[in-house]
Coordinates of C-alpha atoms and ligand atoms in Angstrom, one line a residue:
M668 CA -15.7 28.7 -1.8
K669 CA -16.2 27.1 1.6
I670 CA -16.3 23.6 3.2
T671 CA -19.7 23.3 4.8
D672 CA -19.5 19.8 6.4
A673 CA -17.7 16.5 6.2
Q674 CA -18.8 13.0 7.2
V675 CA -16.9 9.9 8.0
F676 CA -18.2 6.4 7.1
V677 CA -16.6 3.1 8.4
G678 CA -17.5 -0.2 6.7
G679 CA -17.5 -2.0 3.4
P680 CA -17.7 -5.5 1.8
G681 CA -15.5 -7.6 4.1
K682 CA -13.4 -4.5 4.9
N683 CA -13.6 -1.6 7.3
Y684 CA -13.0 1.2 4.7
V685 CA -12.8 4.7 6.3
T686 CA -14.4 7.0 3.8
L687 CA -14.4 10.8 4.2
K688 CA -16.9 13.0 2.3
V689 CA -16.2 16.7 2.2
M690 CA -19.1 19.0 1.2
T691 CA -18.8 22.5 -0.1
D692 CA -21.1 25.5 -0.5
Q693 CA -21.0 25.0 -4.3
G694 CA -22.5 21.6 -4.3
I695 CA -19.3 19.9 -5.3
Y696 CA -18.0 17.2 -2.8
G697 CA -14.7 15.4 -2.5
L698 CA -13.9 11.9 -1.3
G699 CA -10.9 10.5 0.6
D700 CA -9.8 7.2 2.1
A701 CA -8.4 7.0 5.7
T702 CA -8.4 3.2 6.0
L703 CA -5.6 2.1 8.4
N704 CA -5.9 -1.7 8.3
N705 CA -7.1 -3.1 11.6
H706 CA -6.9 0.3 13.3
E707 CA -9.7 1.9 11.3
T708 CA -11.6 3.6 14.2
L709 CA -8.5 5.7 15.1
P710 CA -8.2 7.9 12.0
A711 CA -12.0 8.0 12.0
A712 CA -12.1 9.4 15.5
Y713 CA -9.3 11.9 14.8
L714 CA -11.3 13.1 11.7
R715 CA -14.6 13.3 13.5
D716 CA -13.5 14.8 16.8
Y717 CA -10.8 17.2 15.7
L718 CA -10.1 17.7 12.0
V719 CA -13.6 18.0 10.6
P720 CA -14.8 20.7 13.0
N721 CA -11.7 22.7 12.1
L722 CA -12.1 22.0 8.4
V723 CA -15.6 23.5 8.2
G724 CA -15.4 27.1 6.9
M725 CA -12.0 26.6 5.1
D726 CA -11.6 27.2 1.4
P727 CA -11.1 23.6 -0.1
R728 CA -9.0 24.9 -2.9
N729 CA -6.1 25.7 -0.5
S730 CA -5.1 22.0 -0.1
E731 CA -1.4 22.8 0.5
D732 CA -2.2 25.3 3.3
I733 CA -4.7 23.0 4.9
W734 CA -2.2 20.1 4.8
Q735 CA 0.5 22.3 6.4
L736 CA -2.0 23.7 9.0
F737 CA -3.0 20.2 10.2
Y738 CA 0.5 18.7 10.1
R739 CA 2.3 21.6 11.8
G740 CA -0.7 22.6 13.9
A741 CA -0.8 19.2 15.6
Y742 CA 2.6 19.8 17.1
F743 CA 3.1 16.0 17.6
R744 CA 4.0 15.1 14.1
R745 CA 3.6 12.1 11.8
G746 CA 2.4 8.7 12.7
P747 CA 0.1 6.5 10.7
V748 CA -3.1 7.5 12.4
A749 CA -2.6 11.2 11.9
M750 CA -1.2 10.9 8.4
A751 CA -4.1 8.7 7.3
A752 CA -6.5 11.3 8.5
Y753 CA -4.6 14.2 6.8
G754 CA -4.3 11.9 3.7
A755 CA -8.1 11.4 3.5
I756 CA -8.7 15.2 3.7
D757 CA -6.0 15.8 1.1
M758 CA -7.4 13.3 -1.3
A759 CA -10.9 14.8 -0.9
L760 CA -9.6 18.3 -1.5
W761 CA -7.7 17.2 -4.7
D762 CA -11.0 15.5 -5.8
I763 CA -12.8 18.8 -5.4
K764 CA -10.0 20.6 -7.3
G765 CA -10.3 18.2 -10.2
K766 CA -14.0 18.5 -10.3
L767 CA -13.8 22.3 -10.3
A768 CA -11.3 22.2 -13.1
G769 CA -13.3 19.5 -15.0
M770 CA -10.1 17.4 -15.3
P771 CA -8.9 14.0 -14.1
L772 CA -6.2 14.5 -11.4
Y773 CA -3.4 13.2 -13.5
Q774 CA -3.9 16.3 -15.7
L775 CA -3.3 18.5 -12.8
F776 CA -0.1 16.7 -11.9
G777 CA 1.3 17.1 -15.5
G778 CA -0.6 14.8 -17.7
K779 CA 0.0 11.2 -18.7
S780 CA 3.4 9.6 -19.0
R781 CA 2.0 6.2 -20.0
D782 CA -1.2 4.6 -21.2
G783 CA -1.5 1.9 -18.6
A784 CA 0.2 1.1 -15.3
M785 CA 1.6 -2.4 -14.7
V786 CA 0.2 -4.1 -11.6
Y787 CA 1.2 -7.2 -9.7
A788 CA -1.1 -9.8 -8.3
H789 CA -0.7 -11.9 -5.1
A790 CA 0.0 -15.6 -5.8
A791 CA 0.2 -17.8 -2.7
G792 CA 0.1 -21.5 -1.9
S793 CA 0.4 -23.7 1.2
D794 CA 3.3 -25.4 -0.6
L795 CA 5.3 -24.8 -3.7
D796 CA 3.0 -26.9 -5.9
A797 CA -0.1 -24.9 -4.8
L798 CA 1.9 -21.7 -5.4
M799 CA 2.8 -22.8 -8.9
D800 CA -0.9 -23.3 -9.6
S801 CA -1.7 -19.9 -8.2
V802 CA 1.0 -18.2 -10.3
A803 CA -0.2 -20.1 -13.4
S804 CA -3.8 -18.8 -13.0
Y805 CA -2.5 -15.2 -12.8
V806 CA -0.3 -15.7 -15.9
E807 CA -3.3 -17.1 -17.8
Q808 CA -5.3 -13.9 -16.8
G809 CA -2.6 -11.8 -18.4
F810 CA -0.6 -10.6 -15.4
K811 CA 3.0 -9.7 -16.2
A812 CA 4.1 -9.5 -12.6
V813 CA 3.2 -11.8 -9.6
R814 CA 4.2 -11.7 -6.0
V815 CA 4.9 -15.2 -4.7
Q816 CA 4.5 -16.5 -1.1
C817 CA 4.4 -20.1 -0.1
G818 CA 4.4 -22.4 2.9
I819 CA 7.9 -23.6 4.1
P820 CA 8.3 -27.3 5.0
G821 CA 8.5 -27.7 8.8
M822 CA 7.6 -24.1 9.6
P823 CA 5.4 -23.8 12.7
S824 CA 2.8 -21.8 10.8
A825 CA 1.7 -21.4 7.2
G826 CA 3.9 -18.2 6.8
Y827 CA 3.3 -14.7 5.8
A828 CA 0.3 -14.3 3.4
V829 CA 0.1 -18.1 2.9
P830 CA -3.3 -19.6 2.9
K831 CA -3.8 -22.6 5.3
D832 CA -5.8 -24.6 2.9
D833 CA -5.5 -23.1 -0.7
V834 CA -9.2 -22.5 -0.7
G835 CA -10.7 -19.1 -1.4
T836 CA -8.8 -15.8 -0.9
T837 CA -5.8 -15.3 1.3
P838 CA -7.1 -14.2 4.7
Y839 CA -3.9 -12.7 5.9
I840 CA -5.0 -9.1 5.7
T841 CA -7.5 -9.2 8.6
D842 CA -8.6 -11.8 11.1
F843 CA -12.2 -10.7 11.9
S844 CA -12.5 -12.9 14.9
G845 CA -11.8 -9.8 17.0
I846 CA -9.1 -7.4 18.2
R847 CA -7.0 -10.1 20.0
P848 CA -4.4 -11.2 17.5
S849 CA -3.9 -14.9 16.6
V850 CA -0.3 -16.1 17.0
E851 CA 1.9 -17.5 14.2
G852 CA 5.3 -19.2 14.5
W853 CA 8.4 -18.3 12.6
D854 CA 11.8 -20.1 11.9
T855 CA 14.3 -18.0 10.0
G856 CA 16.6 -20.9 9.4
R857 CA 14.0 -23.0 7.6
Y858 CA 12.9 -20.0 5.5
M859 CA 16.5 -19.2 4.5
R860 CA 17.2 -22.8 3.5
Y861 CA 14.0 -23.2 1.5
M862 CA 13.1 -20.0 -0.2
P863 CA 16.0 -19.5 -2.7
G864 CA 15.4 -22.9 -4.2
A865 CA 11.7 -22.4 -4.4
L866 CA 12.1 -19.1 -6.2
A867 CA 14.5 -20.7 -8.6
E868 CA 11.9 -23.4 -9.4
I869 CA 9.3 -20.7 -10.1
R870 CA 11.7 -19.0 -12.5
A871 CA 12.5 -22.3 -14.2
R872 CA 8.8 -23.1 -14.6
F873 CA 7.6 -19.7 -15.9
G874 CA 10.6 -18.5 -17.9
P875 CA 12.6 -15.3 -18.0
D876 CA 9.8 -12.8 -18.9
L877 CA 7.5 -13.1 -15.8
K878 CA 8.3 -10.5 -13.2
I879 CA 8.6 -12.3 -9.9
L880 CA 8.3 -10.4 -6.6
H881 CA 8.7 -11.8 -3.1
D882 CA 7.8 -10.2 0.3
V883 CA 10.0 -11.1 3.3
H884 CA 7.7 -8.9 5.5
H885 CA 10.4 -7.5 7.8
R886 CA 11.4 -10.9 9.2
L887 CA 15.2 -10.9 8.7
L888 CA 18.1 -9.3 10.5
P889 CA 20.4 -7.2 8.3
R890 CA 23.1 -9.9 7.9
E891 CA 20.5 -12.6 7.1
A892 CA 18.8 -10.3 4.6
A893 CA 22.2 -9.8 2.8
E894 CA 22.7 -13.6 2.7
L895 CA 19.2 -14.1 1.2
A896 CA 19.5 -11.3 -1.3
K897 CA 22.8 -12.8 -2.5
A898 CA 21.4 -16.3 -2.7
V899 CA 18.3 -15.2 -4.8
E900 CA 20.3 -13.1 -7.2
P901 CA 20.4 -15.7 -10.0
V902 CA 16.5 -15.8 -9.9
G903 CA 16.4 -12.3 -11.4
L904 CA 13.6 -11.0 -9.1
F905 CA 11.7 -7.9 -10.0
W906 CA 12.0 -7.1 -6.3
L907 CA 12.7 -8.4 -2.9
E908 CA 10.4 -6.6 -0.5
D909 CA 10.9 -5.6 3.2
P910 CA 13.9 -7.8 3.8
T911 CA 14.5 -6.1 7.2
P912 CA 12.3 -3.9 9.5
A913 CA 13.1 -0.6 7.8
E914 CA 12.9 1.8 10.7
D915 CA 16.6 1.3 10.7
Q916 CA 17.3 3.0 7.3
D917 CA 21.0 2.1 7.5
A918 CA 20.3 -1.7 7.8
L919 CA 20.2 -1.9 4.0
K920 CA 23.9 -0.9 3.6
L921 CA 25.1 -4.4 4.3
L922 CA 22.7 -5.9 1.9
R923 CA 23.7 -3.5 -0.9
Q924 CA 27.4 -4.4 -0.4
H925 CA 26.6 -8.0 -1.1
S926 CA 23.8 -8.1 -3.7
T927 CA 22.3 -6.3 -6.6
V928 CA 18.8 -7.7 -6.1
P929 CA 16.2 -4.8 -6.4
I930 CA 14.8 -3.8 -3.0
A931 CA 11.3 -2.5 -2.3
I932 CA 10.5 -0.9 1.0
G933 CA 8.0 1.6 2.5
E934 CA 4.5 0.2 3.2
V935 CA 4.8 1.0 6.9
F936 CA 6.3 4.5 6.3
N937 CA 4.1 7.5 6.7
S938 CA 6.4 10.4 5.9
I939 CA 9.3 11.5 3.8
W940 CA 11.4 11.5 7.0
D941 CA 11.0 7.7 7.2
C942 CA 12.6 7.1 3.8
N943 CA 14.7 10.1 2.9
K944 CA 18.0 8.3 3.9
L945 CA 17.0 5.1 2.1
I946 CA 16.3 7.2 -1.1
E947 CA 19.2 9.6 -0.9
N948 CA 21.7 6.9 -0.2
E949 CA 20.2 4.8 -3.0
L950 CA 19.7 1.8 -0.8
I951 CA 16.3 0.9 -2.4
D952 CA 15.0 0.6 -5.9
F953 CA 11.3 1.0 -5.2
I954 CA 9.4 3.1 -2.7
R955 CA 6.3 1.4 -1.3
V956 CA 4.4 4.2 0.5
A957 CA 0.6 4.5 0.2
V958 CA -1.3 7.7 -0.3
T959 CA -3.7 6.5 2.4
Y960 CA -1.4 6.7 5.4
A961 CA 1.5 8.7 4.0
G962 CA -0.4 12.0 4.2
G963 CA -2.3 11.9 0.9
I964 CA -1.4 13.1 -2.6
T965 CA 0.3 16.3 -1.4
H966 CA 2.9 14.5 0.7
V967 CA 3.4 11.4 -1.4
K968 CA 4.1 13.5 -4.5
R969 CA 7.0 15.0 -2.6
I970 CA 8.3 11.5 -1.9
V971 CA 7.9 10.6 -5.5
D972 CA 9.9 13.6 -6.7
L973 CA 12.7 12.9 -4.2
A974 CA 12.8 9.3 -5.3
A975 CA 13.0 10.4 -9.0
M976 CA 16.2 12.3 -8.3
H977 CA 17.8 9.0 -7.0
H978 CA 16.6 6.5 -9.6
V979 CA 14.1 5.1 -7.2
R980 CA 10.8 4.0 -8.8
T981 CA 7.3 3.8 -7.3
G982 CA 5.7 0.6 -6.2
F983 CA 2.8 1.9 -4.1
H984 CA 1.3 -0.3 -1.5
G985 CA -2.1 -1.7 -2.7
A986 CA -3.0 -4.4 -0.3
P987 CA -6.7 -5.2 -0.3
S988 CA -7.3 -2.9 2.7
H989 CA -7.1 0.2 0.5
S990 CA -10.4 1.4 -0.8
P991 CA -11.0 2.2 -4.5
L992 CA -10.6 5.9 -3.5
S993 CA -6.9 5.7 -2.5
M994 CA -6.3 3.2 -5.3
A995 CA -7.7 5.8 -7.7
A996 CA -5.4 8.5 -6.2
Q997 CA -2.5 6.2 -6.8
A998 CA -3.7 5.4 -10.3
H999 CA -3.5 9.1 -11.1
L1000 CA 0.0 9.4 -9.7
N1001 CA 1.0 6.2 -11.6
A1002 CA -0.3 7.7 -14.8
W1003 CA 1.8 10.8 -14.3
A1004 CA 5.0 9.8 -12.3
P1005 CA 8.1 9.8 -14.6
N1006 CA 9.6 7.3 -12.2
F1007 CA 6.6 4.9 -12.0
G1008 CA 7.6 1.3 -11.4
I1009 CA 4.7 -1.0 -10.7
Q1010 CA 1.4 -0.9 -8.6
E1011 CA 0.3 -3.6 -6.1
Y1012 CA -3.1 -4.8 -7.2
L1013 CA -6.3 -4.5 -5.3
V1014 CA -9.2 -6.6 -6.6
L1015 CA -11.2 -3.9 -8.2
G1016 CA -14.4 -4.9 -9.9
T1017 CA -16.1 -7.1 -7.3
P1018 CA -19.8 -6.3 -7.6
A1019 CA -20.2 -5.3 -4.0
C1020 CA -17.1 -3.0 -4.1
D1021 CA -18.3 -1.5 -7.5
A1022 CA -21.7 -0.8 -6.0
L1023 CA -20.2 1.1 -3.1
F1024 CA -17.6 2.9 -5.1
P1025 CA -18.7 3.3 -8.7
S1026 CA -15.9 4.2 -11.1
E1027 CA -14.6 3.9 -14.7
H1028 CA -11.1 2.9 -13.6
R1029 CA -10.4 -0.5 -15.3
M1030 CA -8.0 -3.4 -15.2
E1031 CA -7.0 -5.3 -18.3
N1032 CA -4.3 -7.9 -18.9
G1033 CA -2.4 -7.0 -15.8
M1034 CA -2.5 -3.2 -16.5
M1035 CA -4.5 -0.5 -14.8
Y1036 CA -6.1 2.2 -16.9
V1037 CA -7.1 5.4 -15.2
S1038 CA -10.5 7.0 -15.7
D1039 CA -10.8 10.4 -17.5
A1040 CA -13.6 11.5 -15.1
P1041 CA -12.9 14.8 -13.3
G1042 CA -11.1 14.5 -9.9
L1043 CA -10.4 11.0 -8.5
G1044 CA -13.0 9.5 -10.8
V1045 CA -14.7 7.4 -8.0
D1046 CA -18.0 8.0 -6.4
F1047 CA -19.5 6.8 -3.1
D1048 CA -23.0 5.4 -2.7
E1049 CA -24.3 6.3 0.7
T1050 CA -27.4 4.2 0.5
E1051 CA -25.2 1.2 -0.3
A1052 CA -22.9 2.2 2.6
E1053 CA -25.9 1.7 5.0
R1054 CA -25.5 -2.1 4.5
Y1055 CA -22.1 -2.2 6.2
T1056 CA -20.9 -1.7 9.8
Y1057 CA -17.5 -1.8 11.5
S1058 CA -16.3 -5.3 12.5
P1059 CA -13.2 -5.4 14.7
G1060 CA -10.2 -7.3 13.3
S1061 CA -6.5 -7.8 13.8
H1062 CA -3.2 -8.8 12.2
P1063 CA -1.6 -12.0 13.6
I1064 CA 1.4 -11.6 15.8
V1065 CA 4.5 -13.7 15.3
R1066 CA 6.6 -15.6 17.9
L1067 CA 9.8 -17.7 17.5
E1068 CA 9.9 -21.2 18.8
D1069 CA 11.1 -20.1 22.3
G1070 CA 8.2 -17.6 22.5
T1071 CA 10.1 -14.4 21.5
V1072 CA 7.9 -11.9 19.8
W1073 CA 9.0 -11.4 16.2
N1074 CA 8.0 -9.1 13.3
Y1075 CA 4.7 -9.9 11.6
Ligands
KDG1613 O1 -2.1 -4.7 6.9 C1 -0.9 -5.3 6.6 C2 -0.8 -5.5 5.1 O2 -1.0 -4.2 4.5 C3 0.5 -6.1 4.7 O3 0.7 -7.3 5.3 C4 0.5 -6.2 3.2 O4 2.8 -6.6 3.1 C5 1.8 -6.4 2.5 C6 1.8 -6.1 1.1 O5 2.9 -6.1 0.6 O6 0.8 -6.0 0.5
MG1614 MG1 4.5 -6.0 1.9

């Protein structure tokens, strides 16, 4: 069996999905997602200019060897751009393998460990009242877990993932006005004084059963993170996410000495070497990598297995920039993983997204149910894809009051 060609498409409904389609001499094709939010043209170029010309002629069934060949063969290892490109190839090759076997991917991993996978939704409000309304609407829809982000009184900008006007969807994921980032302000003191009380009010309003998550988005220093984690302990959070910038894997030691609040980290990691100390030293409770830019199924499965040995559960990244293809890859891992924790929720089921990526994966009452179709169980409509083109976008950058650049 041989790979005969592969094509890269960039675009989607309000997103720049990077979709890879790998063709074979047996008529079976595989699909993968290389979307690196706001940097989409980079993995697309690496795929088109280097990886695809090398891929042609290879046997798609040898997904492990192909992964090793590209990873080791690049000499300059890791990084989100390269790992997103390898990830898309890897997903596509697993898709082909599943179609050849006539089985959904979770069967090739070891079968189902659960019927449905709990997901969490994103609730947000420009102030606490608006956030409460947003949480209430998700609870009414049946969600069991909700991430909560709200505006902080006196903060120079709305805050991470906080809508400016509580109208429509949260636009934090991409600013499509171009590649020059907008600037937001940040004040750690105001955040630290306000957030523990706000979280306590949410708990008091919604009761003990709702799983409440909160994302600090890398904005605190290790000592500040320890102070916040200690202060929010009575709230009983499901997790506190990215309290510090986690390139410093030792930063969590101080927090762990002072608090038992569950910690989730990893959405910016792209390899096992970025999180092995965090996992082995049991400094986190949930690992947040994404199959998209952590090297695909082959590499993420290794991370999941390492995590399982250390009581660390999965909580894969699922921000709205991930296409239904990588969300499907994660759905299959979620169905199998003995140490599954929770899945961040992408709005599946919008008519435009369904038309571009038809699938039988479904969401019900805050649970995701994986499709039994062979492979990833998601198709890609190339005619539909012609409606979309690439539109440049950016993440905001963050500055402190005196102008110092801070962490977005
Ligand atoms: O592109 C950046 C987003 O993926 C990130 O801001 C989302 O923190 C995020 C999350 O938890 O979904
Ligand atoms: Mg996050």
